[in-house]
Amino acid sequence: IYKAATGERVFDSGDDFETITAERLGDGFNASNDDNDDFDSRSDAKGPEPEAVALGLINGRQYAFIGLERVGGVMVYDISEPEAGRFVQYVNTRDFSQSIDEDNPASYSNLDLGPESIEFISAEDSPNQQPLLLVGHEVSGTVTVLQIRATPLD
């Protein structure tokens, strides 16, 4: 996170993305966005590749939602105090147990591959009065709707 007026960096997540995805995904760590059998094929090429960012205000707290284009999923940070950003959650709807046939793009359609865009919808603008996150996946051509349940951080 950078100050707009000065360009000064005030927060950096460091190696969070790699550490968290390695812990949570095991053999899916740093996989590409079009193959479920290529463990750690992205470490030398942008890793999980943060691609999309959306900001959302929920219950008076500011959150950053960061889509990881290659390995998939969304990192969530509470950035209410930008200098002290806090990791909140990692959500990945990709199914690493499914086979992907690279010659048959239709095999991608149920896998949520390659988050490319994210849109935050506030509770006030949501059809069910709950904050939502829309995640568009470029490889699979799918859109995932995530309902956000905000709970206070410790």
Tab-separated table of C-alpha atoms in Angstrom:
chain	number	residue	atom	x	y	z
A	1	ILE	CA	0.000	0.000	0.000
A	2	TYR	CA	1.363	3.377	-1.006
A	3	LYS	CA	0.428	6.887	0.074
A	4	ALA	CA	-1.205	8.575	-2.895
A	5	ALA	CA	0.297	11.985	-2.198
A	6	THR	CA	3.928	10.915	-1.771
A	7	GLY	CA	4.242	7.420	-3.229
A	8	GLU	CA	5.692	6.227	0.082
A	9	ARG	CA	5.138	2.524	0.746
A	10	VAL	CA	3.340	2.005	4.048
A	11	PHE	CA	2.501	-1.729	3.879
A	12	ASP	CA	3.878	-4.758	2.075
A	13	SER	CA	2.465	-8.254	2.516
A	14	GLY	CA	5.932	-9.708	1.934
A	15	ASP	CA	5.850	-13.421	1.184
A	16	ASP	CA	2.325	-13.930	2.580
A	17	PHE	CA	0.832	-15.107	-0.718
A	18	GLU	CA	3.441	-17.816	-1.235
A	19	THR	CA	3.558	-18.874	2.419
A	20	ILE	CA	-0.232	-19.088	2.752
A	21	THR	CA	-0.820	-20.875	-0.550
A	22	ALA	CA	1.998	-23.342	0.191
A	23	GLU	CA	0.442	-24.164	3.580
A	24	ARG	CA	-3.098	-24.473	2.244
A	25	LEU	CA	-2.673	-25.961	-1.214
A	26	GLY	CA	0.138	-28.507	-0.852
A	27	ASP	CA	0.626	-29.990	-4.333
A	28	GLY	CA	-1.319	-27.071	-5.822
A	29	PHE	CA	1.359	-24.599	-4.691
A	30	ASN	CA	2.274	-22.134	-7.445
A	31	ALA	CA	0.386	-24.118	-10.063
A	32	SER	CA	-0.472	-22.449	-13.359
A	33	ASN	CA	-4.032	-21.430	-14.108
A	34	ASP	CA	-4.642	-24.139	-16.701
A	35	ASP	CA	-3.126	-27.322	-15.271
A	36	ASN	CA	-3.765	-29.129	-11.983
A	37	ASP	CA	-0.660	-31.307	-12.323
A	38	ASP	CA	2.142	-28.754	-12.366
A	39	PHE	CA	3.269	-28.239	-8.779
A	40	ASP	CA	5.464	-25.163	-8.351
A	41	SER	CA	5.657	-24.309	-12.039
A	42	ARG	CA	5.195	-20.583	-11.319
A	43	SER	CA	7.827	-19.795	-8.674
A	44	ASP	CA	10.198	-18.452	-11.305
A	45	ALA	CA	7.464	-16.582	-13.187
A	46	LYS	CA	5.515	-14.229	-10.881
A	47	GLY	CA	4.423	-16.980	-8.454
A	48	PRO	CA	0.686	-16.821	-7.704
A	49	GLU	CA	0.543	-13.575	-9.752
A	50	PRO	CA	-1.709	-11.117	-7.947
A	51	GLU	CA	-3.910	-9.805	-10.748
A	52	ALA	CA	-7.085	-8.150	-9.547
A	53	VAL	CA	-7.824	-5.920	-6.577
A	54	ALA	CA	-11.104	-4.660	-5.165
A	55	LEU	CA	-11.698	-2.596	-2.047
A	56	GLY	CA	-14.742	-2.825	0.150
A	57	LEU	CA	-16.038	-1.169	3.289
A	58	ILE	CA	-17.791	-3.615	5.629
A	59	ASN	CA	-19.021	-2.695	9.101
A	60	GLY	CA	-16.743	0.331	9.162
A	61	ARG	CA	-13.622	-1.682	8.183
A	62	GLN	CA	-11.778	-1.321	4.889
A	63	TYR	CA	-10.831	-4.563	3.138
A	64	ALA	CA	-8.642	-5.352	0.135
A	65	PHE	CA	-9.543	-8.400	-1.945
A	66	ILE	CA	-6.650	-9.608	-4.114
A	67	GLY	CA	-7.195	-12.215	-6.832
A	68	LEU	CA	-4.338	-14.617	-7.558
A	69	GLU	CA	-4.485	-15.223	-11.300
A	70	ARG	CA	-2.368	-18.363	-11.541
A	71	VAL	CA	-2.988	-20.538	-8.484
A	72	GLY	CA	-6.425	-19.023	-8.006
A	73	GLY	CA	-8.339	-17.709	-5.084
A	74	VAL	CA	-8.658	-14.424	-3.264
A	75	MET	CA	-6.544	-13.051	-0.437
A	76	VAL	CA	-8.409	-10.811	2.001
A	77	TYR	CA	-6.669	-8.136	4.057
A	78	ASP	CA	-8.089	-5.697	6.574
A	79	ILE	CA	-6.463	-2.416	5.594
A	80	SER	CA	-8.458	-0.127	7.877
A	81	GLU	CA	-5.089	0.978	9.233
A	82	PRO	CA	-2.989	0.869	6.060
A	83	GLU	CA	0.351	0.837	7.889
A	84	ALA	CA	-0.762	-2.268	9.775
A	85	GLY	CA	-2.580	-4.305	7.115
A	86	ARG	CA	-3.721	-7.682	8.425
A	87	PHE	CA	-4.283	-10.931	6.568
A	88	VAL	CA	-7.836	-12.120	7.182
A	89	GLN	CA	-8.562	-15.061	4.898
A	90	TYR	CA	-7.652	-16.930	1.727
A	91	VAL	CA	-10.515	-18.411	-0.283
A	92	ASN	CA	-9.913	-20.619	-3.303
A	93	THR	CA	-12.836	-22.268	-5.103
A	94	ARG	CA	-10.590	-24.086	-7.579
A	95	ASP	CA	-10.921	-27.864	-7.514
A	96	PHE	CA	-7.408	-29.304	-7.732
A	97	SER	CA	-8.732	-32.876	-7.723
A	98	GLN	CA	-10.277	-32.525	-11.178
A	99	SER	CA	-8.428	-33.424	-14.343
A	100	ILE	CA	-7.875	-30.697	-16.885
A	101	ASP	CA	-7.748	-31.576	-20.551
A	102	GLU	CA	-5.772	-28.761	-22.167
A	103	ASP	CA	-7.120	-29.815	-25.581
A	104	ASN	CA	-10.700	-29.490	-24.350
A	105	PRO	CA	-11.396	-26.045	-22.856
A	106	ALA	CA	-14.885	-27.231	-21.877
A	107	SER	CA	-13.173	-29.295	-19.160
A	108	TYR	CA	-12.273	-25.984	-17.471
A	109	SER	CA	-15.846	-24.845	-16.971
A	110	ASN	CA	-16.360	-26.139	-13.416
A	111	LEU	CA	-12.913	-25.320	-12.067
A	112	ASP	CA	-12.755	-21.524	-11.486
A	113	LEU	CA	-9.405	-21.018	-13.222
A	114	GLY	CA	-7.584	-17.689	-13.478
A	115	PRO	CA	-9.247	-14.934	-11.420
A	116	GLU	CA	-8.902	-11.913	-13.683
A	117	SER	CA	-11.372	-9.428	-12.242
A	118	ILE	CA	-13.030	-8.830	-8.901
A	119	GLU	CA	-15.963	-6.608	-8.056
A	120	PHE	CA	-17.072	-5.783	-4.509
A	121	ILE	CA	-20.783	-5.215	-3.937
A	122	SER	CA	-21.691	-3.511	-0.666
A	123	ALA	CA	-24.531	-4.826	1.493
A	124	GLU	CA	-26.527	-1.726	0.569
A	125	ASP	CA	-26.241	-2.540	-3.143
A	126	SER	CA	-26.541	-6.316	-2.788
A	127	PRO	CA	-29.712	-8.206	-3.763
A	128	ASN	CA	-29.610	-10.133	-0.458
A	129	GLN	CA	-28.360	-7.252	1.740
A	130	GLN	CA	-25.057	-9.057	2.350
A	131	PRO	CA	-21.706	-7.884	0.978
A	132	LEU	CA	-20.697	-9.895	-2.074
A	133	LEU	CA	-17.564	-10.433	-4.101
A	134	LEU	CA	-17.847	-11.307	-7.793
A	135	VAL	CA	-14.806	-13.090	-9.218
A	136	GLY	CA	-14.469	-13.438	-12.995
A	137	HIS	CA	-12.197	-16.282	-14.128
A	138	GLU	CA	-10.593	-15.805	-17.550
A	139	VAL	CA	-9.446	-19.381	-18.217
A	140	SER	CA	-12.590	-21.241	-17.148
A	141	GLY	CA	-14.996	-18.491	-18.207
A	142	THR	CA	-16.794	-18.774	-14.869
A	143	VAL	CA	-18.025	-16.190	-12.396
A	144	THR	CA	-18.048	-16.991	-8.699
A	145	VAL	CA	-20.237	-15.099	-6.251
A	146	LEU	CA	-18.825	-15.088	-2.727
A	147	GLN	CA	-21.009	-13.878	0.123
A	148	ILE	CA	-18.945	-12.132	2.769
A	149	ARG	CA	-19.588	-12.729	6.425
A	150	ALA	CA	-17.686	-10.076	8.296
A	151	THR	CA	-16.687	-10.870	11.840
A	152	PRO	CA	-14.529	-8.734	14.114
A	153	LEU	CA	-10.799	-9.479	14.124
A	154	ASP	CA	-9.125	-10.389	17.409
